Short mmCIF file of C-alpha atoms and ligand atoms in Angstrom, two decimals:
data_model
loop_
_atom_site.label_atom_id
_atom_site.label_comp_id
_atom_site.label_asym_id
_atom_site.label_seq_id
_atom_site.Cartn_x
_atom_site.Cartn_y
_atom_site.Cartn_z
CA UNK A 1 -0.14 0.22 -0.08
CA UNK A 2 1.16 3.36 -0.61
CA UNK A 3 1.39 6.50 2.29
CA UNK A 4 1.98 10.48 1.34
CA UNK A 5 3.29 12.11 4.16
CA UNK A 6 5.02 15.76 3.58
CA UNK A 7 8.05 17.39 4.98
CA UNK A 8 10.41 20.18 4.55
CA UNK A 9 13.65 20.57 3.07
CA UNK A 10 15.75 24.11 3.58
CA UNK A 11 17.61 25.85 0.59
CA UNK A 12 19.25 28.96 1.79
CA UNK A 13 17.26 30.02 4.70
CA UNK A 14 13.55 28.88 3.00
CA UNK A 15 12.40 26.07 3.00
CA UNK A 16 10.93 23.58 0.38
CA UNK A 17 8.01 21.02 0.84
CA UNK A 18 9.49 17.26 0.41
CA UNK A 19 6.79 15.08 -0.16
CA UNK A 20 8.09 11.33 1.19
CA UNK A 21 5.97 8.54 -0.97
CA UNK A 22 6.22 4.87 1.14
CA UNK A 23 4.84 1.83 -0.41
CA UNK A 24 5.33 -1.43 0.99
CA UNK A 25 4.64 -4.30 -1.33
CA UNK A 26 5.08 -8.29 -1.33
CA UNK A 27 9.02 -9.55 -1.78
CA UNK A 28 12.23 -9.69 -0.14
CA UNK A 29 12.20 -7.76 3.10
CA UNK A 30 14.50 -4.69 1.67
CA UNK A 31 14.44 -0.96 2.01
CA UNK A 32 15.40 1.40 -0.64
CA UNK A 33 15.06 5.56 -0.27
CA UNK A 34 15.51 6.83 -3.68
CA UNK A 35 15.18 11.12 -4.65
CA UNK A 36 18.69 12.15 -4.08
CA UNK A 37 19.60 11.99 -0.82
CA UNK A 38 22.53 12.14 0.91
CA UNK A 39 24.85 9.52 3.46
CA UNK A 40 23.03 11.50 6.19
CA UNK A 41 19.42 9.97 4.78
CA UNK A 42 20.53 7.15 3.39
CA UNK A 43 21.47 6.62 7.36
CA UNK A 44 17.84 6.88 8.08
CA UNK A 45 16.81 3.03 7.37
CA UNK A 46 18.94 2.04 10.02
CA UNK A 47 17.69 4.83 12.65
CA UNK A 48 13.56 4.35 11.44
CA UNK A 49 14.11 0.11 11.78
CA UNK A 50 15.21 0.38 15.21
CA UNK A 51 13.12 3.23 16.07
CA UNK A 52 9.95 1.46 14.98
CA UNK A 53 11.29 -1.64 16.44
CA UNK A 54 11.64 -0.17 19.97
CA UNK A 55 8.64 1.88 19.96
CA UNK A 56 6.51 -1.03 20.61
CA UNK A 57 5.42 -1.05 16.96
CA UNK A 58 5.97 -3.61 14.11
CA UNK A 59 8.88 -2.86 11.01
CA UNK A 60 7.32 -4.77 8.23
CA UNK A 61 9.22 -7.34 6.72
CA UNK A 62 8.46 -6.58 3.43
CA UNK A 63 9.93 -4.66 0.17
CA UNK A 64 10.22 -1.13 1.11
CA UNK A 65 10.51 1.98 -0.92
CA UNK A 66 10.36 5.71 -0.13
CA UNK A 67 11.01 8.09 -2.75
CA UNK A 68 11.26 11.75 -1.93
CA UNK A 69 10.26 14.82 -4.65
CA UNK A 70 10.64 16.67 -5.68
CA UNK A 71 14.15 13.94 -7.23
CA UNK A 72 16.17 17.45 -8.57
CA UNK A 73 16.26 18.72 -4.99
CA UNK A 74 19.06 17.63 -3.02
CA UNK A 75 17.86 16.22 0.66
CA UNK A 76 19.92 16.24 3.57
CA UNK A 77 20.26 15.75 6.93
CA UNK A 78 18.25 13.76 9.20
CA UNK A 79 15.07 15.36 9.53
CA UNK A 80 13.20 13.08 7.26
CA UNK A 81 13.02 9.79 9.48
CA UNK A 82 10.14 10.88 11.26
CA UNK A 83 8.65 11.18 8.05
CA UNK A 84 9.45 7.99 6.52
CA UNK A 85 8.82 6.10 9.84
CA UNK A 86 5.41 7.34 9.74
CA UNK A 87 4.90 6.58 6.24
CA UNK A 88 5.65 3.61 6.85
CA UNK A 89 3.41 3.11 9.80
CA UNK A 90 0.28 4.66 7.42
CA UNK A 91 1.50 2.60 4.58
CA UNK A 92 1.29 -0.77 6.78
CA UNK A 93 -1.97 0.60 8.29
CA UNK A 94 -0.35 0.54 11.94
CA UNK A 95 -1.91 4.26 12.44
CA UNK A 96 -4.66 5.76 10.49
CA UNK A 97 -4.87 9.66 9.69
CA UNK A 98 -5.37 11.92 7.15
CA UNK A 99 -1.71 13.19 6.51
CA UNK A 100 -2.21 15.55 3.51
CA UNK A 101 -2.55 18.57 5.46
CA UNK A 102 0.13 17.62 8.60
CA UNK A 103 4.05 17.94 8.69
CA UNK A 104 6.20 16.05 10.09
CA UNK A 105 9.52 17.20 11.36
CA UNK A 106 12.89 15.39 13.07
CA UNK A 107 15.43 12.85 13.80
CA UNK A 108 14.76 10.06 15.28
CA UNK A 109 16.89 8.44 17.58
CA UNK A 110 17.35 4.20 17.64
CA UNK A 111 14.90 4.06 21.36
CA UNK A 112 12.21 6.02 19.24
CA UNK A 113 12.64 9.73 20.96
CA UNK A 114 13.28 12.72 18.91
CA UNK A 115 15.70 14.63 18.53
CA UNK A 116 16.57 18.17 18.44
CA UNK A 117 16.43 18.94 14.37
CA UNK A 118 18.13 22.62 12.59
CA UNK A 119 16.63 24.61 10.88
CA UNK A 120 12.89 24.36 12.54
CA UNK A 121 11.71 27.77 12.71
CA UNK A 122 12.15 28.13 8.35
CA UNK A 123 10.86 24.47 8.07
CA UNK A 124 7.53 25.64 10.29
CA UNK A 125 6.96 29.23 8.72
CA UNK A 126 6.37 27.47 5.54
CA UNK A 127 4.54 25.17 6.63
CA UNK A 128 2.06 27.95 8.04
CA UNK A 129 2.92 29.61 4.13
CA UNK A 130 1.58 26.62 2.79
CA UNK A 131 -1.37 25.85 4.67
CA UNK A 132 -0.88 23.42 6.64
CA UNK A 133 -2.85 23.03 9.60
CA UNK A 134 -0.35 20.77 12.30
CA UNK A 135 2.98 20.49 12.55
CA UNK A 136 4.75 17.55 13.76
CA UNK A 137 8.20 18.58 15.56
CA UNK A 138 10.39 17.47 18.04
CA UNK A 139 9.72 18.59 21.71
CA UNK A 140 12.86 19.94 22.23
CA UNK A 141 12.09 22.35 19.64
CA UNK A 142 9.09 23.71 20.54
CA UNK A 143 10.08 26.87 21.55
CA UNK A 144 11.24 27.38 18.42
CA UNK A 145 8.38 26.71 16.68
CA UNK A 146 6.22 27.94 18.69
CA UNK A 147 7.35 31.87 17.38
CA UNK A 148 5.44 31.01 14.48
CA UNK A 149 1.63 31.84 15.86
CA UNK A 150 -1.69 30.75 13.84
CA UNK A 151 -0.40 27.03 13.13
CA UNK A 152 -1.03 23.61 15.27
CA UNK A 153 2.28 22.60 16.64
CA UNK A 154 2.46 19.80 18.40
CA UNK A 155 5.85 18.79 20.56
CA UNK A 156 7.04 15.24 20.24
CA UNK A 157 9.24 13.21 22.41
CA UNK A 158 9.03 9.87 21.42
CA UNK A 159 7.36 8.07 18.22
CA UNK A 160 5.23 5.77 20.66
CA UNK A 161 3.52 8.72 21.46
CA UNK A 162 3.02 10.20 18.28
CA UNK A 163 1.31 6.66 17.50
CA UNK A 164 -0.73 6.83 20.24
CA UNK A 165 -1.88 10.30 19.14
CA UNK A 166 -2.78 9.99 15.84
CA UNK A 167 -4.69 6.58 16.53
CA UNK A 168 -6.90 9.30 18.86
CA UNK A 169 -5.75 7.36 22.16
CA UNK A 170 -3.68 9.81 23.48
CA UNK A 171 -3.74 13.57 22.39
CA UNK A 172 -0.49 15.58 22.82
CA UNK A 173 -1.47 19.19 23.55
CA UNK A 174 -0.35 21.74 20.97
CA UNK A 175 2.85 24.06 22.00
CA UNK A 176 3.08 28.14 22.45
CA UNK A 177 -0.64 28.49 21.70
CA UNK A 178 -0.84 30.24 25.40
CA UNK A 179 2.72 31.70 24.76
CA UNK A 180 3.39 34.78 23.95
CA UNK A 181 6.47 36.35 21.63
CA UNK A 182 7.52 38.45 24.25
CA UNK A 183 7.59 35.90 26.28
CA UNK A 184 10.14 34.06 25.19
CA UNK A 185 12.36 36.90 24.98
CA UNK A 186 15.89 36.82 26.61
CA UNK A 187 17.62 39.84 26.60
CA UNK A 188 21.21 39.48 27.95
CA UNK A 189 24.00 40.66 26.45
CA UNK A 190 27.55 39.96 27.79
CA UNK A 191 29.37 42.90 26.70
CA UNK A 192 31.59 45.56 28.48
CA UNK A 193 29.73 48.84 28.98
CA UNK A 194 31.65 51.42 27.40
CA UNK A 195 31.70 53.73 30.57
CA UNK A 196 34.19 51.26 31.78
CA UNK A 197 36.59 52.79 28.64
CA UNK A 198 39.07 55.24 29.87
CA UNK A 199 39.47 58.39 27.92
CA UNK A 200 39.27 58.02 23.93
CA UNK A 201 36.15 60.39 24.18
CA UNK A 202 36.71 60.72 20.31
CA UNK A 203 36.53 57.11 19.86
CA UNK A 204 33.33 56.47 21.78
CA UNK A 205 31.89 58.87 19.84
CA UNK A 206 33.02 58.16 15.89
CA UNK A 207 31.09 54.11 17.69
CA UNK A 208 28.09 56.12 18.12
CA UNK A 209 28.03 57.57 15.37
CA UNK A 210 28.94 53.98 13.20
CA UNK A 211 25.79 52.76 15.60
CA UNK A 212 23.34 55.65 14.80
CA UNK A 213 23.71 55.01 11.04
CA UNK A 214 25.59 51.39 10.87
CA UNK A 215 28.30 52.72 9.39
CA UNK A 216 31.39 50.62 8.86
CA UNK A 217 34.55 51.59 11.40
CA UNK A 218 38.30 50.65 11.87
CA UNK A 219 40.01 51.83 14.80
CA UNK A 220 43.97 52.17 14.75
CA UNK A 221 46.57 52.31 17.50
CA UNK A 222 49.16 51.01 19.54
CA UNK A 223 49.02 47.84 21.62
CA UNK A 224 46.73 47.97 24.91
CA UNK A 225 45.25 51.16 24.16
CA UNK A 226 41.96 49.67 24.22
CA UNK A 227 40.83 48.82 20.72
CA UNK A 228 39.82 45.25 21.25
CA UNK A 229 37.83 46.42 24.50
CA UNK A 230 36.37 49.17 22.75
CA UNK A 231 34.99 47.01 19.90
CA UNK A 232 33.15 44.07 22.65
CA UNK A 233 31.25 47.30 23.66
CA UNK A 234 30.01 47.88 20.94
CA UNK A 235 26.77 45.65 21.63
CA UNK A 236 25.77 47.57 24.87
CA UNK A 237 25.35 50.44 22.19
CA UNK A 238 23.44 49.09 19.27
CA UNK A 239 19.32 49.46 18.85
CA UNK A 240 17.37 46.88 20.13
CA UNK A 241 16.44 44.79 16.95
CA UNK A 242 12.51 44.81 16.08
CA UNK A 243 10.76 41.56 15.55
CA UNK A 244 10.99 41.41 11.78
CA UNK A 245 15.01 42.06 12.25
CA UNK A 246 15.01 39.30 14.83
CA UNK A 247 13.34 36.94 12.87
CA UNK A 248 15.84 37.35 10.18
CA UNK A 249 18.62 36.40 12.28
CA UNK A 250 16.49 33.44 14.02
CA UNK A 251 16.19 32.33 10.92
CA UNK A 252 20.01 31.89 9.97
CA UNK A 253 20.92 30.84 13.17
CA UNK A 254 18.72 28.40 13.39
CA UNK A 255 19.97 26.77 9.66
CA UNK A 256 23.31 26.82 10.95
CA UNK A 257 22.12 24.69 13.97
CA UNK A 258 23.47 27.77 16.43
CA UNK A 259 20.33 28.45 18.11
CA UNK A 260 20.97 28.26 21.84
CA UNK A 261 18.08 25.70 23.37
CA UNK A 262 16.92 28.40 25.64
CA UNK A 263 17.14 31.48 23.50
CA UNK A 264 14.39 30.46 20.74
CA UNK A 265 14.15 34.54 19.21
CA UNK A 266 17.48 36.05 19.04
CA UNK A 267 16.96 39.81 20.19
CA UNK A 268 20.54 40.70 20.78
CA UNK A 269 22.42 41.72 17.65
CA UNK A 270 25.09 39.52 16.66
CA UNK A 271 28.45 40.12 17.52
CA UNK A 272 30.88 38.03 15.68
CA UNK A 273 34.45 38.67 16.21
CA UNK A 274 36.72 35.26 14.04
CA UNK A 275 40.45 34.90 13.81
CA UNK A 276 42.42 35.63 11.77
CA UNK A 277 43.37 32.15 10.78
CA UNK A 278 39.79 31.84 9.19
CA UNK A 279 38.95 30.33 5.78
CA UNK A 280 37.35 31.96 2.89
CA UNK A 281 34.80 29.28 3.35
CA UNK A 282 34.15 30.47 6.78
CA UNK A 283 33.90 33.91 6.85
CA UNK A 284 31.75 33.71 3.48
CA UNK A 285 29.80 30.86 4.01
CA UNK A 286 30.24 27.78 2.14
CA UNK A 287 30.61 23.53 1.93
CA UNK A 288 29.13 20.97 -0.33
CA UNK A 289 25.84 22.00 0.77
CA UNK A 290 26.14 25.92 1.57
CA UNK A 291 26.17 27.12 5.26
CA UNK A 292 25.99 30.58 6.49
CA UNK A 293 29.67 32.16 7.15
CA UNK A 294 30.66 34.67 9.91
CA UNK A 295 29.21 37.51 7.77
CA UNK A 296 25.64 36.04 7.69
CA UNK A 297 26.05 35.12 10.96
CA UNK A 298 26.37 38.53 12.04
CA UNK A 299 23.56 39.88 9.80
CA UNK A 300 22.41 42.60 11.11
CA UNK A 301 24.75 43.48 13.81
CA UNK A 302 29.02 43.32 14.30
CA UNK A 303 31.13 41.71 12.08
CA UNK A 304 34.27 42.64 14.20
CA UNK A 305 37.93 41.10 12.82
CA UNK A 306 40.70 42.14 15.07
CA UNK A 307 43.83 42.67 14.34
CA UNK A 308 42.37 43.64 10.40
CA UNK A 309 46.41 42.84 8.56
CA UNK A 310 46.92 39.77 9.99
CA UNK A 311 43.72 38.32 8.12
CA UNK A 312 44.51 36.83 4.69
CA UNK A 313 44.72 39.00 1.91
CA UNK A 314 41.93 36.51 -0.50
CA UNK A 315 40.05 36.20 2.82
CA UNK A 316 39.20 40.34 2.91
CA UNK A 317 38.88 40.20 -0.45
CA UNK A 318 35.51 38.34 -0.67
CA UNK A 319 34.71 40.81 1.88
CA UNK A 320 34.34 43.31 -0.75
CA UNK A 321 31.05 42.32 -2.64
CA UNK A 322 29.24 41.54 0.45
CA UNK A 323 29.68 45.05 2.22
CA UNK A 324 28.48 46.71 -1.05
CA UNK A 325 25.76 44.35 -1.77
CA UNK A 326 24.01 43.19 1.81
CA UNK A 327 24.16 39.26 0.84
CA UNK A 328 26.13 36.44 -0.91
CA UNK A 329 25.75 34.42 -3.14
CA UNK A 330 27.17 31.27 -2.62
CA UNK A 331 27.48 28.94 -6.53
CA UNK A 332 28.23 25.11 -6.50
CA UNK A 333 27.47 22.34 -8.92
CA UNK A 334 24.11 21.73 -7.27
CA UNK A 335 22.46 25.61 -7.82
CA UNK A 336 23.42 28.51 -5.81
CA UNK A 337 21.70 29.46 -2.52
CA UNK A 338 21.42 33.40 -1.33
CA UNK A 339 22.17 34.20 2.50
CA UNK A 340 21.83 37.47 4.09
CA UNK A 341 25.03 39.64 5.14
CA UNK A 342 23.82 42.75 6.35
CA UNK A 343 26.48 43.61 8.99
CA UNK A 344 28.61 46.51 10.36
CA UNK A 345 32.30 45.86 10.22
CA UNK A 346 34.57 47.01 12.54
CA UNK A 347 38.47 46.60 12.42
CA UNK A 348 41.20 47.08 14.80
CA UNK A 349 44.76 47.44 13.84
CA UNK A 350 47.68 48.15 14.68
CA UNK A 351 49.78 50.79 12.61
CA UNK A 352 52.69 48.70 12.16
CA UNK A 353 54.02 45.54 12.79
CA UNK A 354 55.81 46.79 16.16
CA UNK A 355 52.76 48.41 17.22
CA UNK A 356 54.25 52.05 17.77
CA UNK A 357 54.13 53.76 14.51
CA UNK A 358 53.16 57.29 15.21
CA UNK A 359 53.26 56.86 19.18
CA UNK A 360 54.47 59.75 20.73
CA UNK A 361 56.53 58.04 23.51
CA UNK A 362 57.79 54.80 22.61
CA UNK A 363 59.87 54.42 18.99
CA UNK A 364 58.47 52.86 16.64
CA UNK A 365 61.57 49.47 15.40
CA UNK A 366 59.99 48.51 12.01
CA UNK A 367 61.61 49.41 9.22
CA UNK A 368 60.35 51.99 6.76
CA UNK A 369 59.66 49.68 4.35
CA UNK A 370 57.77 47.37 6.44
CA UNK A 371 55.56 49.72 7.75
CA UNK A 372 53.78 50.51 4.08
CA UNK A 373 53.94 46.70 3.50
CA UNK A 374 51.73 46.06 6.48
CA UNK A 375 49.42 48.21 5.79
CA UNK A 376 49.18 47.46 2.49
CA UNK A 377 47.85 44.04 3.35
CA UNK A 378 44.38 45.95 3.84
CA UNK A 379 43.55 46.80 0.30
CA UNK A 380 42.18 50.10 -1.06
CA UNK A 381 39.20 48.54 -2.74
CA UNK A 382 38.14 47.70 1.04
CA UNK A 383 39.53 50.71 2.54
CA UNK A 384 37.44 52.81 0.67
CA UNK A 385 34.39 51.12 1.64
CA UNK A 386 34.71 52.42 5.18
CA UNK A 387 33.16 55.21 6.54
CA UNK A 388 35.18 56.30 9.85
CA UNK A 389 39.16 55.29 9.92
CA UNK A 390 39.93 56.99 13.86
CA UNK A 391 43.17 56.53 15.61
CA UNK A 392 42.76 55.16 18.72
CA UNK A 393 46.07 56.60 20.98
CA UNK A 394 47.84 55.26 23.63
CA UNK A 395 46.08 56.88 27.49
CA UNK A 396 48.29 58.50 30.03
CA UNK A 397 48.15 57.84 33.99
CA UNK A 398 45.70 60.53 34.52
CA UNK A 399 43.21 59.13 32.90
CA UNK A 400 43.16 55.64 33.09
CA UNK A 401 43.55 56.31 37.31
CA UNK A 402 40.77 58.28 37.37
CA UNK A 403 38.17 56.52 39.27
CA UNK A 404 35.37 58.31 37.67
CA UNK A 405 33.09 56.15 35.26
CA UNK A 406 32.67 57.50 31.64
CA UNK A 407 29.13 58.11 30.38
CA UNK A 408 26.93 54.55 30.97
CA UNK A 409 26.21 52.73 28.00
CA UNK A 410 23.24 52.65 27.89
CA UNK A 411 22.82 56.98 27.51
CA UNK A 412 24.58 56.71 24.72
CA UNK A 413 22.09 53.87 23.42
CA UNK A 414 18.98 56.32 23.96
CA UNK A 415 20.62 58.73 21.78
CA UNK A 416 21.15 56.15 18.91
CA UNK A 417 17.62 55.03 19.38
CA UNK A 418 16.54 58.47 18.51
CA UNK A 419 18.87 58.93 15.50
CA UNK A 420 17.42 55.29 14.60
CA UNK A 421 13.79 55.80 14.67
CA UNK A 422 14.52 59.59 12.59
CA UNK A 423 15.89 57.15 9.95
CA UNK A 424 13.33 54.69 10.55
CA UNK A 425 10.82 57.42 9.79
CA UNK A 426 12.43 58.13 6.67
CA UNK A 427 13.03 54.90 5.12
CA UNK A 428 9.48 53.58 5.75
CA UNK A 429 8.31 53.19 2.22
CA UNK A 430 11.62 51.06 1.43
CA UNK A 431 13.34 48.25 2.48
CA UNK A 432 16.63 50.18 4.30
CA UNK A 433 16.41 50.49 7.87
CA UNK A 434 19.45 52.61 8.38
CA UNK A 435 21.82 55.51 6.38
CA UNK A 436 24.61 53.75 5.81
CA UNK A 437 22.58 51.38 3.36
CA UNK A 438 21.65 54.31 1.23
CA UNK A 439 21.99 53.64 -2.93
CA UNK A 440 22.93 57.11 -4.65
CA UNK A 441 19.14 57.50 -5.42
CA UNK A 442 18.35 58.06 -1.49
CA UNK A 443 21.47 59.68 -1.44
CA UNK A 444 20.02 62.34 -3.46
CA UNK A 445 17.19 62.25 -2.09
CA UNK A 446 17.91 63.35 1.79
CA UNK A 447 21.61 64.71 1.68
CA UNK A 448 20.67 68.44 1.17
CA UNK A 449 23.65 69.91 2.08
CA UNK A 450 23.55 73.75 3.87
CA UNK A 451 24.70 76.14 0.79
CA UNK A 452 28.07 77.26 3.21
CA UNK A 453 28.64 73.70 3.32
CA UNK A 454 28.91 73.24 -0.55
CA UNK A 455 32.60 75.08 -0.62
CA UNK A 456 33.60 72.96 1.78
CA UNK A 457 32.68 69.87 0.33
CA UNK A 458 34.25 71.09 -2.68
CA UNK A 459 37.54 71.68 -1.37
CA UNK A 460 36.88 68.35 0.68
CA UNK A 461 36.57 66.64 -2.55
CA UNK A 462 40.02 68.04 -4.08
CA UNK A 463 42.18 67.95 -1.60
CA UNK A 464 41.59 64.54 -0.10
CA UNK A 465 41.45 63.50 -3.49
CA UNK A 466 37.47 60.88 -2.50
CA UNK A 467 37.02 58.90 -4.66
CA UNK A 468 32.63 58.79 -6.40
CA UNK A 469 32.02 55.88 -3.37
CA UNK A 470 33.87 57.90 -0.58
CA UNK A 471 32.12 61.22 -1.99
CA UNK A 472 28.47 59.53 -1.07
CA UNK A 473 30.14 57.29 1.92
CA UNK A 474 30.83 61.31 3.33
CA UNK A 475 27.40 62.47 2.44
CA UNK A 476 25.66 58.93 4.35
CA UNK A 477 28.12 59.87 7.25
CA UNK A 478 26.94 63.30 7.55
CA UNK A 479 23.33 62.55 7.18
CA UNK A 480 23.90 60.59 10.49
CA UNK A 481 26.21 63.24 11.84
CA UNK A 482 22.87 65.48 11.06
CA UNK A 483 20.23 62.75 13.00
CA UNK A 484 22.15 62.20 15.97
CA UNK A 485 21.92 66.20 16.37
CA UNK A 486 17.72 66.19 14.97
CA UNK A 487 18.66 68.55 12.13
CA UNK A 488 17.01 68.70 8.80
CA UNK A 489 19.12 69.49 7.01
CA UNK A 490 23.50 69.03 6.75
CA UNK A 491 25.41 72.01 8.57
CA UNK A 492 28.83 72.72 8.16
CA UNK A 493 30.06 71.06 10.98
CA UNK A 494 28.49 67.59 10.49
CA UNK A 495 30.56 68.11 7.39
CA UNK A 496 33.40 68.56 8.70
CA UNK A 497 32.86 65.66 11.58
CA UNK A 498 32.44 63.39 8.56
CA UNK A 499 35.58 64.88 6.78
CA UNK A 500 37.39 64.05 9.98
CA UNK A 501 36.88 60.65 9.83
CA UNK A 502 38.04 60.38 6.52
CA UNK A 503 41.56 58.48 6.51
CA UNK A 504 44.71 60.66 7.22
CA UNK A 505 48.81 59.68 6.59
CA UNK A 506 48.59 56.16 8.11
CA UNK A 507 46.36 54.83 5.71
N1 ATP B 1 41.08 52.99 27.56
C1 ATP B 1 41.31 52.15 28.57
N2 ATP B 1 40.39 51.96 29.51
C2 ATP B 1 40.49 51.21 30.39
N3 ATP B 1 40.88 50.36 30.22
C3 ATP B 1 41.67 50.50 29.52
C4 ATP B 1 41.76 51.12 28.21
N4 ATP B 1 42.80 50.76 27.41
C5 ATP B 1 43.29 49.21 27.55
N5 ATP B 1 43.01 49.15 28.82
C6 ATP B 1 43.06 48.01 29.46
O1 ATP B 1 43.88 47.29 28.22
C7 ATP B 1 43.78 45.93 28.07
C8 ATP B 1 43.94 45.80 27.09
O2 ATP B 1 43.33 46.65 25.97
P1 ATP B 1 42.68 46.00 24.33
O3 ATP B 1 42.85 44.38 24.51
O4 ATP B 1 41.53 46.53 24.14
O5 ATP B 1 43.30 46.62 23.41
P2 ATP B 1 43.75 46.90 22.42
O6 ATP B 1 44.49 48.54 21.55
O7 ATP B 1 43.40 45.96 21.50
O8 ATP B 1 45.44 46.04 22.25
P3 ATP B 1 46.34 45.01 20.92
O9 ATP B 1 46.39 46.16 20.06
O10 ATP B 1 47.88 44.57 21.29
O11 ATP B 1 45.15 44.29 19.90
C9 ATP B 1 42.10 45.86 28.45
O12 ATP B 1 41.77 44.25 28.59
C10 ATP B 1 42.14 46.93 29.61
O13 ATP B 1 42.19 45.90 31.10
MG1 MG B 2 42.89 44.12 20.70
#
C-alpha cells in the first residue's frame, strides 16, 4: 500500500516542501530510499527500523520503497526520519490519519525518541504559509517553533507518543498557543559597558555615530590602548532589533544549528569576532551544501575583525562584494543559494608590525618598508568601503587612574535609538533600515547640504582626492551626524566631523 507524508527541506534560508512516499509491497525484505538522498538520509534506514521496533510497533518485513520528491532537490540531514517512519506506519496500517495537511519533521534516535533538528523555524514558517494545519516537531524545538503563530504545532517526545496521538488514544496538547512571543525574549548581553573604557572620548563618539547609522569602522592604534575593549562594548550601544529583524537573524542561526536551546528568538544583535586564521568558506559561507558563514551570522549585527592586517589577503578581498550588496550568493554545481549579510564591519589594527608607529612616547622599531607593506595588506578597495577611520592613541596615567566612570552605554544607546527612529521614519516606504544602506538615489533625495557647507565639500573632494564612493559615504555619514543632532539638513559642522573620519597619513 502507498502512503504519502509531507516534510520539509531547507534551501539557503527558506523551506521547501518535500513529499515522502512510502510503498510497501510483497517481496524479499528490503528498504530502499530514492530521490537524491545524502548519506545522513541513507542512514535513516537503520534509525527508522530500530526506532519503530523499539517503540513497540512492527517494522514490516516486506519490500519498502521510499521516494523523496521533488527528485531534483537534494535531501540532506536526518530530518526525514520521522516522516519516513510515519509513512511506514500509515502504509502498514498500524495508524490511520489524513496526513495531507500535516507536516512531519525530526530526527529519530534508536529508542524512538525525537532529537533536536536544525532549521525548524524556516520550515514551520513555510508550513504556515503553505496552508498546513498541523506540524509535528521534536519537543526540544517547541519554543523555536512557537515563534510561528497561527499553526497547530505538536511537540513530540517519541514515536510511540505520536502513534497513540494519531490513533486517538492520547492526544498531545499543541505548544505555544498560550505563550506570547514577548515572554520568550531573553535580553541579555555579555558586552562590556562603554563607561568602563577610560578616555578615548573621540573614539566613543565615532562608535556612537557608527551605531546610529550602521557605518563601518576601522580603529588603529598602539597595543593596549583599548581597541578590542571598545569594539567589544559595541553591542551595548547598538539599537534593539525589531521583531522582523530578530526573525531574520533567528532563521540564520536556526539553519546553522547555532540557536541556543534556551533562546528561541535572537533578540541581541549578533557580535561575531572570527580569528584571523579563518578560511574563505568560514567567512562568507560555503561547503558542499552551503551553510552561512561569519558574515551571515553577523547579519543585523557586528562583524569584528581584530588584528585586521593579519587576515589573509584573499579572505579580506571576498568581503568587498557582500559589504556593498548586503547579501552573499554562493554557487555550487547543485545550484546557488543566497544568504543575507547586512552587517557592520569593525576592524582593529596596529599601525605597524611593532605597533608603535606614530606613538608620541615609544619609538617605532620597524623599517620604513615594513610599515607600508603592513598597511597595504588591507587593500584600497576594502578601505574605500569604510566610513569611519579613527585613531586610538595610548592613554595617559591621569585618565587611567581616574576612578570616575564615563557615560553609560544605556545613555549612548538612547541617543542612537533616537537617530534610528528618525531613519526608520525616513525609510518607511523602502526596505532600508539605516543611513549606511542608502544607494545614490536616496543620497540625492535625503542628503541636503546647506549652501555654506557646499564649498567645504568641494575643497575636501579635491584635497582628499575622494572617490565617487567615498564622496557618497561622506554624505551618508554626515546625514547620520545630522540625525544625531536632530537637524533637517547637513550643516558645515556635520560635514566637517564626517570628513575628519576619512583616513589620514597612516593609511
Ligand atoms: N581606555 C581604556 N580604559 C580602560 N582600560 C583599558 C583601556 N585601554 C586598555 N585598557 C586595558 O588594557 C587591556 C587591553 O586592551 P585592549 O585589548 O582593548 O587593547 P588593544 O588596543 O586591542 O591592543 P592590541 O593592539 O594589542 O590588540 C584591556 O583589557 C583593559 O584592561
Ligand atoms: Mg586588540
